[in-house]
JSON list of C-alpha atoms in Angstrom, two decimals:
[
{"chain": "A", "resi": 21, "resn": "MET", "atom": "CA", "xyz": [135.58, 177.09, 105.80]},
{"chain": "A", "resi": 22, "resn": "PRO", "atom": "CA", "xyz": [132.41, 175.94, 103.96]},
{"chain": "A", "resi": 23, "resn": "LEU", "atom": "CA", "xyz": [132.85, 173.74, 100.89]},
{"chain": "A", "resi": 24, "resn": "GLY", "atom": "CA", "xyz": [129.34, 173.99, 99.44]},
{"chain": "A", "resi": 25, "resn": "VAL", "atom": "CA", "xyz": [128.76, 170.23, 99.44]},
{"chain": "A", "resi": 26, "resn": "TYR", "atom": "CA", "xyz": [126.51, 169.02, 96.62]},
{"chain": "A", "resi": 27, "resn": "HIS", "atom": "CA", "xyz": [126.59, 165.24, 96.18]},
{"chain": "A", "resi": 28, "resn": "ARG", "atom": "CA", "xyz": [130.29, 164.50, 95.49]},
{"chain": "A", "resi": 29, "resn": "LEU", "atom": "CA", "xyz": [130.97, 168.00, 94.16]},
{"chain": "A", "resi": 30, "resn": "ARG", "atom": "CA", "xyz": [131.96, 171.20, 95.95]},
{"chain": "A", "resi": 31, "resn": "LYS", "atom": "CA", "xyz": [130.52, 174.57, 94.93]},
{"chain": "A", "resi": 32, "resn": "PHE", "atom": "CA", "xyz": [132.97, 176.62, 97.02]},
{"chain": "A", "resi": 33, "resn": "ASN", "atom": "CA", "xyz": [136.77, 176.70, 96.85]},
{"chain": "A", "resi": 34, "resn": "GLY", "atom": "CA", "xyz": [137.08, 175.89, 100.54]},
{"chain": "A", "resi": 35, "resn": "GLN", "atom": "CA", "xyz": [140.03, 173.50, 100.22]},
{"chain": "A", "resi": 36, "resn": "LEU", "atom": "CA", "xyz": [143.29, 175.43, 100.09]},
{"chain": "A", "resi": 37, "resn": "PHE", "atom": "CA", "xyz": [146.74, 173.99, 99.48]},
{"chain": "A", "resi": 38, "resn": "CYS", "atom": "CA", "xyz": [150.42, 174.85, 99.37]},
{"chain": "A", "resi": 39, "resn": "PRO", "atom": "CA", "xyz": [152.20, 173.46, 96.28]},
{"chain": "A", "resi": 40, "resn": "TYR", "atom": "CA", "xyz": [155.51, 173.26, 98.16]},
{"chain": "A", "resi": 41, "resn": "CYS", "atom": "CA", "xyz": [153.98, 171.28, 101.02]},
{"chain": "A", "resi": 42, "resn": "LEU", "atom": "CA", "xyz": [152.43, 168.81, 98.57]},
{"chain": "A", "resi": 43, "resn": "ALA", "atom": "CA", "xyz": [155.85, 168.38, 96.95]},
{"chain": "A", "resi": 44, "resn": "ASP", "atom": "CA", "xyz": [157.48, 167.72, 100.32]},
{"chain": "A", "resi": 45, "resn": "GLY", "atom": "CA", "xyz": [157.29, 163.92, 100.63]},
{"chain": "A", "resi": 46, "resn": "GLU", "atom": "CA", "xyz": [154.05, 161.96, 100.47]},
{"chain": "A", "resi": 47, "resn": "PRO", "atom": "CA", "xyz": [151.29, 164.51, 99.68]},
{"chain": "A", "resi": 48, "resn": "TYR", "atom": "CA", "xyz": [148.49, 165.06, 102.16]},
{"chain": "A", "resi": 49, "resn": "PHE", "atom": "CA", "xyz": [146.14, 167.95, 102.92]},
{"chain": "A", "resi": 50, "resn": "ARG", "atom": "CA", "xyz": [146.67, 169.76, 106.23]},
{"chain": "A", "resi": 51, "resn": "LYS", "atom": "CA", "xyz": [143.77, 170.50, 108.55]},
{"chain": "A", "resi": 52, "resn": "SER", "atom": "CA", "xyz": [144.94, 174.10, 108.89]},
{"chain": "A", "resi": 53, "resn": "TRP", "atom": "CA", "xyz": [144.32, 174.66, 105.17]},
{"chain": "A", "resi": 54, "resn": "ARG", "atom": "CA", "xyz": [140.59, 174.60, 105.94]},
{"chain": "A", "resi": 55, "resn": "VAL", "atom": "CA", "xyz": [140.87, 177.60, 108.30]},
{"chain": "A", "resi": 56, "resn": "ALA", "atom": "CA", "xyz": [139.55, 180.74, 106.58]},
{"chain": "A", "resi": 57, "resn": "TYR", "atom": "CA", "xyz": [142.00, 183.05, 108.34]},
{"chain": "A", "resi": 58, "resn": "LEU", "atom": "CA", "xyz": [145.03, 181.16, 106.99]},
{"chain": "A", "resi": 59, "resn": "THR", "atom": "CA", "xyz": [145.88, 182.36, 103.48]},
{"chain": "A", "resi": 60, "resn": "VAL", "atom": "CA", "xyz": [149.66, 181.96, 103.73]},
{"chain": "A", "resi": 61, "resn": "CYS", "atom": "CA", "xyz": [151.69, 178.81, 104.32]},
{"chain": "A", "resi": 62, "resn": "PRO", "atom": "CA", "xyz": [153.43, 179.21, 107.72]},
{"chain": "A", "resi": 63, "resn": "LYS", "atom": "CA", "xyz": [156.24, 176.90, 106.56]},
{"chain": "A", "resi": 64, "resn": "HIS", "atom": "CA", "xyz": [157.09, 178.21, 103.09]},
{"chain": "A", "resi": 65, "resn": "PHE", "atom": "CA", "xyz": [155.77, 181.79, 103.52]},
{"chain": "A", "resi": 66, "resn": "THR", "atom": "CA", "xyz": [153.89, 181.67, 100.21]},
{"chain": "A", "resi": 67, "resn": "TYR", "atom": "CA", "xyz": [150.24, 182.30, 99.38]},
{"chain": "A", "resi": 68, "resn": "LEU", "atom": "CA", "xyz": [147.95, 179.28, 99.52]},
{"chain": "A", "resi": 69, "resn": "ARG", "atom": "CA", "xyz": [145.98, 178.39, 96.41]},
{"chain": "A", "resi": 70, "resn": "ASP", "atom": "CA", "xyz": [142.29, 177.40, 96.32]},
{"chain": "A", "resi": 71, "resn": "CYS", "atom": "CA", "xyz": [141.96, 175.99, 92.80]},
{"chain": "A", "resi": 72, "resn": "CYS", "atom": "CA", "xyz": [143.86, 174.44, 89.92]},
{"chain": "A", "resi": 73, "resn": "SER", "atom": "CA", "xyz": [145.65, 177.10, 87.89]},
{"chain": "A", "resi": 74, "resn": "GLN", "atom": "CA", "xyz": [144.97, 175.27, 84.62]},
{"chain": "A", "resi": 75, "resn": "CYS", "atom": "CA", "xyz": [141.23, 174.50, 84.81]},
{"chain": "A", "resi": 76, "resn": "GLN", "atom": "CA", "xyz": [140.23, 176.76, 87.76]},
{"chain": "A", "resi": 77, "resn": "GLN", "atom": "CA", "xyz": [138.34, 173.88, 89.39]},
{"chain": "A", "resi": 78, "resn": "PRO", "atom": "CA", "xyz": [138.26, 173.54, 93.20]},
{"chain": "A", "resi": 79, "resn": "VAL", "atom": "CA", "xyz": [140.57, 170.95, 94.74]},
{"chain": "A", "resi": 80, "resn": "LEU", "atom": "CA", "xyz": [138.75, 167.66, 95.39]},
{"chain": "A", "resi": 81, "resn": "PRO", "atom": "CA", "xyz": [141.34, 165.06, 96.44]},
{"chain": "A", "resi": 82, "resn": "PHE", "atom": "CA", "xyz": [138.68, 162.40, 97.02]},
{"chain": "A", "resi": 83, "resn": "ARG", "atom": "CA", "xyz": [137.80, 162.51, 93.30]},
{"chain": "A", "resi": 84, "resn": "CYS", "atom": "CA", "xyz": [141.30, 161.76, 92.03]},
{"chain": "A", "resi": 85, "resn": "ASP", "atom": "CA", "xyz": [140.01, 158.38, 90.85]},
{"chain": "A", "resi": 86, "resn": "MET", "atom": "CA", "xyz": [137.61, 160.13, 88.45]},
{"chain": "A", "resi": 87, "resn": "VAL", "atom": "CA", "xyz": [140.21, 161.45, 85.98]},
{"chain": "A", "resi": 88, "resn": "ASN", "atom": "CA", "xyz": [140.24, 158.18, 84.07]},
{"chain": "A", "resi": 89, "resn": "LYS", "atom": "CA", "xyz": [136.60, 157.07, 83.86]},
{"chain": "A", "resi": 90, "resn": "VAL", "atom": "CA", "xyz": [137.44, 153.83, 82.00]},
{"chain": "A", "resi": 91, "resn": "GLN", "atom": "CA", "xyz": [139.38, 152.09, 84.76]},
{"chain": "A", "resi": 92, "resn": "LEU", "atom": "CA", "xyz": [140.44, 152.75, 88.32]},
{"chain": "A", "resi": 93, "resn": "PRO", "atom": "CA", "xyz": [144.05, 153.91, 88.70]},
{"chain": "A", "resi": 94, "resn": "ILE", "atom": "CA", "xyz": [146.53, 151.61, 90.42]},
{"chain": "A", "resi": 95, "resn": "HIS", "atom": "CA", "xyz": [148.04, 154.48, 92.40]},
{"chain": "A", "resi": 96, "resn": "LEU", "atom": "CA", "xyz": [146.09, 157.56, 93.50]},
{"chain": "A", "resi": 97, "resn": "ASP", "atom": "CA", "xyz": [148.08, 160.77, 93.51]},
{"chain": "A", "resi": 98, "resn": "LEU", "atom": "CA", "xyz": [146.40, 163.30, 95.81]},
{"chain": "A", "resi": 99, "resn": "ALA", "atom": "CA", "xyz": [148.58, 166.05, 94.35]},
{"chain": "A", "resi": 100, "resn": "LYS", "atom": "CA", "xyz": [146.92, 165.76, 90.93]},
{"chain": "A", "resi": 101, "resn": "CYS", "atom": "CA", "xyz": [143.89, 167.80, 89.85]},
{"chain": "A", "resi": 102, "resn": "TRP", "atom": "CA", "xyz": [140.80, 165.60, 89.72]},
{"chain": "A", "resi": 103, "resn": "HIS", "atom": "CA", "xyz": [139.49, 167.47, 86.67]},
{"chain": "A", "resi": 104, "resn": "CYS", "atom": "CA", "xyz": [142.45, 168.01, 84.31]},
{"chain": "A", "resi": 105, "resn": "ASP", "atom": "CA", "xyz": [145.16, 165.83, 85.91]},
{"chain": "A", "resi": 106, "resn": "ALA", "atom": "CA", "xyz": [147.50, 168.82, 86.36]},
{"chain": "A", "resi": 107, "resn": "ASN", "atom": "CA", "xyz": [150.25, 168.47, 88.97]},
{"chain": "A", "resi": 108, "resn": "LEU", "atom": "CA", "xyz": [149.29, 170.64, 91.96]},
{"chain": "A", "resi": 109, "resn": "ARG", "atom": "CA", "xyz": [152.91, 170.50, 93.18]},
{"chain": "A", "resi": 110, "resn": "LEU", "atom": "CA", "xyz": [153.95, 172.66, 90.21]},
{"chain": "A", "resi": 111, "resn": "GLN", "atom": "CA", "xyz": [151.27, 175.33, 90.63]},
{"chain": "A", "resi": 112, "resn": "LYS", "atom": "CA", "xyz": [152.73, 178.83, 90.82]},
{"chain": "A", "resi": 113, "resn": "THR", "atom": "CA", "xyz": [152.38, 180.99, 93.91]},
{"chain": "A", "resi": 114, "resn": "LYS", "atom": "CA", "xyz": [154.00, 184.12, 95.33]},
{"chain": "A", "resi": 115, "resn": "LEU", "atom": "CA", "xyz": [155.89, 185.04, 98.46]},
{"chain": "A", "resi": 116, "resn": "ALA", "atom": "CA", "xyz": [153.71, 186.75, 101.09]},
{"chain": "A", "resi": 117, "resn": "THR", "atom": "CA", "xyz": [154.52, 190.02, 102.85]},
{"chain": "A", "resi": 118, "resn": "TYR", "atom": "CA", "xyz": [156.25, 190.17, 106.22]},
{"chain": "A", "resi": 119, "resn": "ALA", "atom": "CA", "xyz": [153.02, 191.11, 108.02]},
{"chain": "A", "resi": 120, "resn": "GLU", "atom": "CA", "xyz": [151.12, 188.23, 106.42]},
{"chain": "A", "resi": 121, "resn": "ILE", "atom": "CA", "xyz": [153.86, 185.75, 107.34]},
{"chain": "A", "resi": 122, "resn": "ARG", "atom": "CA", "xyz": [153.78, 186.89, 110.96]},
{"chain": "A", "resi": 123, "resn": "PHE", "atom": "CA", "xyz": [149.99, 186.65, 110.92]},
{"chain": "A", "resi": 124, "resn": "SER", "atom": "CA", "xyz": [149.97, 183.11, 109.50]},
{"chain": "A", "resi": 125, "resn": "SER", "atom": "CA", "xyz": [152.52, 182.01, 112.10]},
{"chain": "A", "resi": 126, "resn": "LYS", "atom": "CA", "xyz": [150.29, 183.41, 114.84]},
{"chain": "A", "resi": 127, "resn": "ILE", "atom": "CA", "xyz": [147.27, 181.60, 113.40]},
{"chain": "A", "resi": 128, "resn": "GLN", "atom": "CA", "xyz": [149.21, 178.33, 113.28]},
{"chain": "A", "resi": 129, "resn": "PHE", "atom": "CA", "xyz": [150.46, 178.84, 116.85]},
{"chain": "A", "resi": 130, "resn": "ALA", "atom": "CA", "xyz": [146.90, 179.45, 118.06]},
{"chain": "A", "resi": 131, "resn": "LEU", "atom": "CA", "xyz": [145.73, 176.25, 116.35]},
{"chain": "A", "resi": 132, "resn": "ASN", "atom": "CA", "xyz": [148.51, 174.18, 117.90]},
{"chain": "A", "resi": 133, "resn": "ASN", "atom": "CA", "xyz": [148.53, 175.62, 121.42]},
{"chain": "A", "resi": 134, "resn": "ASN", "atom": "CA", "xyz": [144.95, 176.82, 122.12]},
{"chain": "A", "resi": 135, "resn": "TYR", "atom": "CA", "xyz": [146.20, 180.29, 123.03]},
{"chain": "A", "resi": 136, "resn": "VAL", "atom": "CA", "xyz": [148.07, 183.21, 121.49]},
{"chain": "A", "resi": 137, "resn": "TYR", "atom": "CA", "xyz": [150.19, 185.99, 122.97]},
{"chain": "A", "resi": 138, "resn": "ILE", "atom": "CA", "xyz": [149.24, 189.59, 122.11]},
{"chain": "A", "resi": 139, "resn": "LYS", "atom": "CA", "xyz": [150.62, 192.68, 123.80]},
{"chain": "A", "resi": 140, "resn": "GLU", "atom": "CA", "xyz": [151.72, 190.95, 127.03]},
{"chain": "A", "resi": 141, "resn": "CYS", "atom": "CA", "xyz": [148.42, 189.06, 127.30]},
{"chain": "A", "resi": 142, "resn": "TYR", "atom": "CA", "xyz": [147.56, 185.40, 126.82]},
{"chain": "A", "resi": 143, "resn": "ILE", "atom": "CA", "xyz": [144.36, 185.10, 124.76]},
{"chain": "A", "resi": 144, "resn": "PRO", "atom": "CA", "xyz": [142.50, 181.80, 124.20]},
{"chain": "A", "resi": 145, "resn": "SER", "atom": "CA", "xyz": [142.53, 180.78, 120.55]},
{"chain": "A", "resi": 146, "resn": "ILE", "atom": "CA", "xyz": [138.73, 180.86, 120.24]},
{"chain": "A", "resi": 147, "resn": "VAL", "atom": "CA", "xyz": [138.69, 184.45, 121.53]},
{"chain": "A", "resi": 148, "resn": "PHE", "atom": "CA", "xyz": [141.56, 185.40, 119.22]},
{"chain": "A", "resi": 149, "resn": "PHE", "atom": "CA", "xyz": [139.80, 183.99, 116.15]},
{"chain": "A", "resi": 150, "resn": "LYS", "atom": "CA", "xyz": [136.58, 185.74, 117.15]},
{"chain": "A", "resi": 151, "resn": "GLY", "atom": "CA", "xyz": [138.45, 189.04, 117.29]},
{"chain": "A", "resi": 152, "resn": "ILE", "atom": "CA", "xyz": [140.04, 188.45, 113.88]},
{"chain": "A", "resi": 153, "resn": "ARG", "atom": "CA", "xyz": [136.57, 187.89, 112.45]},
{"chain": "A", "resi": 154, "resn": "VAL", "atom": "CA", "xyz": [135.26, 191.11, 114.04]},
{"chain": "A", "resi": 155, "resn": "LEU", "atom": "CA", "xyz": [138.17, 193.10, 112.58]},
{"chain": "A", "resi": 156, "resn": "ALA", "atom": "CA", "xyz": [137.77, 191.57, 109.13]},
{"chain": "A", "resi": 157, "resn": "GLN", "atom": "CA", "xyz": [134.02, 192.21, 109.07]},
{"chain": "A", "resi": 158, "resn": "GLY", "atom": "CA", "xyz": [134.59, 195.81, 110.15]},
{"chain": "A", "resi": 159, "resn": "LEU", "atom": "CA", "xyz": [137.04, 196.32, 107.27]},
{"chain": "A", "resi": 160, "resn": "GLN", "atom": "CA", "xyz": [134.53, 194.67, 104.98]},
{"chain": "A", "resi": 161, "resn": "ARG", "atom": "CA", "xyz": [131.85, 197.23, 105.96]},
{"chain": "A", "resi": 162, "resn": "LEU", "atom": "CA", "xyz": [134.23, 200.08, 105.15]},
{"chain": "A", "resi": 163, "resn": "ASN", "atom": "CA", "xyz": [134.50, 198.78, 101.60]},
{"chain": "A", "resi": 164, "resn": "LYS", "atom": "CA", "xyz": [131.19, 199.74, 99.98]},
{"chain": "A", "resi": 165, "resn": "ASN", "atom": "CA", "xyz": [131.54, 197.19, 97.18]},
{"chain": "A", "resi": 166, "resn": "LEU", "atom": "CA", "xyz": [132.10, 194.32, 99.60]},
{"chain": "A", "resi": 167, "resn": "ASP", "atom": "CA", "xyz": [129.38, 195.47, 102.01]},
{"chain": "A", "resi": 168, "resn": "LYS", "atom": "CA", "xyz": [126.78, 195.20, 99.23]},
{"chain": "A", "resi": 169, "resn": "SER", "atom": "CA", "xyz": [127.83, 191.70, 98.18]},
{"chain": "A", "resi": 170, "resn": "LYS", "atom": "CA", "xyz": [125.55, 188.71, 98.75]},
{"chain": "A", "resi": 171, "resn": "ASN", "atom": "CA", "xyz": [128.11, 186.88, 100.90]},
{"chain": "A", "resi": 172, "resn": "LYS", "atom": "CA", "xyz": [128.30, 188.91, 104.09]},
{"chain": "A", "resi": 173, "resn": "GLN", "atom": "CA", "xyz": [130.40, 186.31, 105.90]},
{"chain": "A", "resi": 174, "resn": "THR", "atom": "CA", "xyz": [134.13, 186.67, 105.33]},
{"chain": "A", "resi": 175, "resn": "GLU", "atom": "CA", "xyz": [134.47, 182.88, 105.14]},
{"chain": "A", "resi": 176, "resn": "LEU", "atom": "CA", "xyz": [132.37, 182.89, 101.93]},
{"chain": "A", "resi": 177, "resn": "MET", "atom": "CA", "xyz": [134.39, 185.62, 100.24]},
{"chain": "A", "resi": 178, "resn": "LYS", "atom": "CA", "xyz": [136.75, 184.81, 97.40]},
{"chain": "A", "resi": 179, "resn": "LEU", "atom": "CA", "xyz": [140.31, 183.98, 98.42]},
{"chain": "A", "resi": 180, "resn": "SER", "atom": "CA", "xyz": [141.63, 187.20, 96.87]},
{"chain": "A", "resi": 181, "resn": "VAL", "atom": "CA", "xyz": [139.17, 189.26, 98.94]},
{"chain": "A", "resi": 182, "resn": "ARG", "atom": "CA", "xyz": [139.90, 187.36, 102.17]},
{"chain": "A", "resi": 183, "resn": "ARG", "atom": "CA", "xyz": [143.59, 187.75, 101.53]},
{"chain": "A", "resi": 184, "resn": "GLU", "atom": "CA", "xyz": [143.22, 191.54, 101.27]},
{"chain": "A", "resi": 185, "resn": "LEU", "atom": "CA", "xyz": [141.09, 191.76, 104.44]},
{"chain": "A", "resi": 186, "resn": "TYR", "atom": "CA", "xyz": [143.46, 189.60, 106.50]},
{"chain": "A", "resi": 187, "resn": "TRP", "atom": "CA", "xyz": [146.47, 191.49, 105.13]},
{"chain": "A", "resi": 188, "resn": "LYS", "atom": "CA", "xyz": [145.02, 194.66, 106.66]},
{"chain": "A", "resi": 189, "resn": "VAL", "atom": "CA", "xyz": [144.33, 192.80, 109.91]},
{"chain": "A", "resi": 190, "resn": "SER", "atom": "CA", "xyz": [147.92, 191.53, 109.90]},
{"chain": "A", "resi": 191, "resn": "LEU", "atom": "CA", "xyz": [149.16, 195.12, 109.71]},
{"chain": "A", "resi": 192, "resn": "PHE", "atom": "CA", "xyz": [147.13, 195.96, 112.83]},
{"chain": "A", "resi": 193, "resn": "LEU", "atom": "CA", "xyz": [148.67, 193.05, 114.73]},
{"chain": "A", "resi": 194, "resn": "LEU", "atom": "CA", "xyz": [152.24, 194.08, 113.92]},
{"chain": "A", "resi": 195, "resn": "ASP", "atom": "CA", "xyz": [151.91, 196.80, 116.56]},
{"chain": "A", "resi": 196, "resn": "TRP", "atom": "CA", "xyz": [148.68, 196.09, 118.39]},
{"chain": "A", "resi": 197, "resn": "PRO", "atom": "CA", "xyz": [146.76, 198.09, 119.49]},
{"chain": "A", "resi": 198, "resn": "ASP", "atom": "CA", "xyz": [148.48, 201.31, 118.41]},
{"chain": "A", "resi": 199, "resn": "LYS", "atom": "CA", "xyz": [148.20, 200.73, 114.65]},
{"chain": "A", "resi": 200, "resn": "PHE", "atom": "CA", "xyz": [144.53, 199.88, 114.99]},
{"chain": "A", "resi": 201, "resn": "LYS", "atom": "CA", "xyz": [143.84, 202.92, 117.19]},
{"chain": "A", "resi": 202, "resn": "ILE", "atom": "CA", "xyz": [145.46, 205.23, 114.63]},
{"chain": "A", "resi": 203, "resn": "PHE", "atom": "CA", "xyz": [143.33, 203.66, 111.90]},
{"chain": "A", "resi": 204, "resn": "ALA", "atom": "CA", "xyz": [140.15, 203.93, 114.01]},
{"chain": "A", "resi": 205, "resn": "GLU", "atom": "CA", "xyz": [140.73, 207.65, 114.63]},
{"chain": "A", "resi": 206, "resn": "GLU", "atom": "CA", "xyz": [140.71, 208.29, 110.88]},
{"chain": "A", "resi": 207, "resn": "ILE", "atom": "CA", "xyz": [137.33, 206.69, 110.14]},
{"chain": "A", "resi": 208, "resn": "PRO", "atom": "CA", "xyz": [133.81, 207.82, 111.18]},
{"chain": "A", "resi": 209, "resn": "HIS", "atom": "CA", "xyz": [132.06, 205.88, 113.93]},
{"chain": "A", "resi": 210, "resn": "PRO", "atom": "CA", "xyz": [134.71, 203.19, 114.49]},
{"chain": "A", "resi": 211, "resn": "PHE", "atom": "CA", "xyz": [132.94, 201.61, 117.48]},
{"chain": "A", "resi": 212, "resn": "THR", "atom": "CA", "xyz": [129.74, 201.21, 115.45]},
{"chain": "A", "resi": 213, "resn": "THR", "atom": "CA", "xyz": [131.66, 199.83, 112.45]},
{"chain": "A", "resi": 214, "resn": "PHE", "atom": "CA", "xyz": [133.67, 197.21, 114.33]},
{"chain": "A", "resi": 215, "resn": "ILE", "atom": "CA", "xyz": [131.57, 196.42, 117.41]},
{"chain": "A", "resi": 216, "resn": "LEU", "atom": "CA", "xyz": [127.89, 197.40, 117.33]},
{"chain": "A", "resi": 217, "resn": "ARG", "atom": "CA", "xyz": [127.32, 196.16, 113.78]},
{"chain": "A", "resi": 218, "resn": "SER", "atom": "CA", "xyz": [129.20, 192.95, 114.42]},
{"chain": "A", "resi": 219, "resn": "ASN", "atom": "CA", "xyz": [127.31, 189.71, 113.85]},
{"chain": "A", "resi": 220, "resn": "GLU", "atom": "CA", "xyz": [129.07, 188.26, 116.88]},
{"chain": "A", "resi": 221, "resn": "SER", "atom": "CA", "xyz": [126.97, 188.09, 120.06]},
{"chain": "A", "resi": 222, "resn": "CYS", "atom": "CA", "xyz": [129.73, 189.92, 121.91]},
{"chain": "A", "resi": 223, "resn": "ALA", "atom": "CA", "xyz": [132.98, 191.25, 120.50]},
{"chain": "A", "resi": 224, "resn": "PRO", "atom": "CA", "xyz": [136.04, 190.04, 122.47]},
{"chain": "A", "resi": 225, "resn": "ASN", "atom": "CA", "xyz": [137.55, 192.30, 125.08]},
{"chain": "A", "resi": 226, "resn": "TRP", "atom": "CA", "xyz": [140.95, 192.59, 123.38]},
{"chain": "A", "resi": 227, "resn": "VAL", "atom": "CA", "xyz": [139.28, 194.31, 120.41]},
{"chain": "A", "resi": 228, "resn": "CYS", "atom": "CA", "xyz": [136.83, 196.45, 122.44]},
{"chain": "A", "resi": 229, "resn": "LYS", "atom": "CA", "xyz": [139.60, 197.63, 124.74]},
{"chain": "A", "resi": 230, "resn": "ALA", "atom": "CA", "xyz": [141.62, 198.91, 121.79]},
{"chain": "A", "resi": 231, "resn": "LEU", "atom": "CA", "xyz": [138.72, 201.16, 120.75]},
{"chain": "A", "resi": 232, "resn": "VAL", "atom": "CA", "xyz": [137.89, 202.40, 124.24]},
{"chain": "A", "resi": 233, "resn": "ASP", "atom": "CA", "xyz": [141.36, 203.10, 125.63]},
{"chain": "A", "resi": 234, "resn": "PRO", "atom": "CA", "xyz": [143.00, 206.34, 124.43]},
{"chain": "A", "resi": 235, "resn": "LEU", "atom": "CA", "xyz": [146.10, 206.23, 122.22]},
{"chain": "A", "resi": 236, "resn": "ASN", "atom": "CA", "xyz": [149.29, 206.73, 124.24]}
]
């Protein structure tokens, strides 16, 4: 996910975190928290946060030494907000839905194993993530307000918007491809919406096949 690097500042809230994970032993930031598709903690089943709840500033762990500008701190606490010194371990979050938890577990599995299992098929992780992006962008086009926004890429959307898009994708994956086929039959021009208008050079076969094959 892009951070919007500008000198030592970040213009985008691209660094997500789980308060419970930071409270579990020595705090550190997981690589998976930088993946745009992951909006739920696979371990604690709660929504990830992308900013401090007190000052609304993005999380910049490398600037923790800037809270006190008079002298350098003896001990750097990565779980403290760089701007207001709030404890990120105590930030409030909510429990995710069952579909979102299953989805986050699948994302984490794909990151760890380089493949994922969908409907009796082994799919390489890169192909799986490409399909997730195609589905999310298709849902984005169906929302007129989102389709007119400046940020066309789902990775640049606000966390609340990404969370809604991936929640709908997670519902599709609960019973893939039947749930998606039923949804596609209820909208006009589904192949154009999800495939032909896709920014991807070629939509993955596991998504195309769901639109082409008839519903059993």
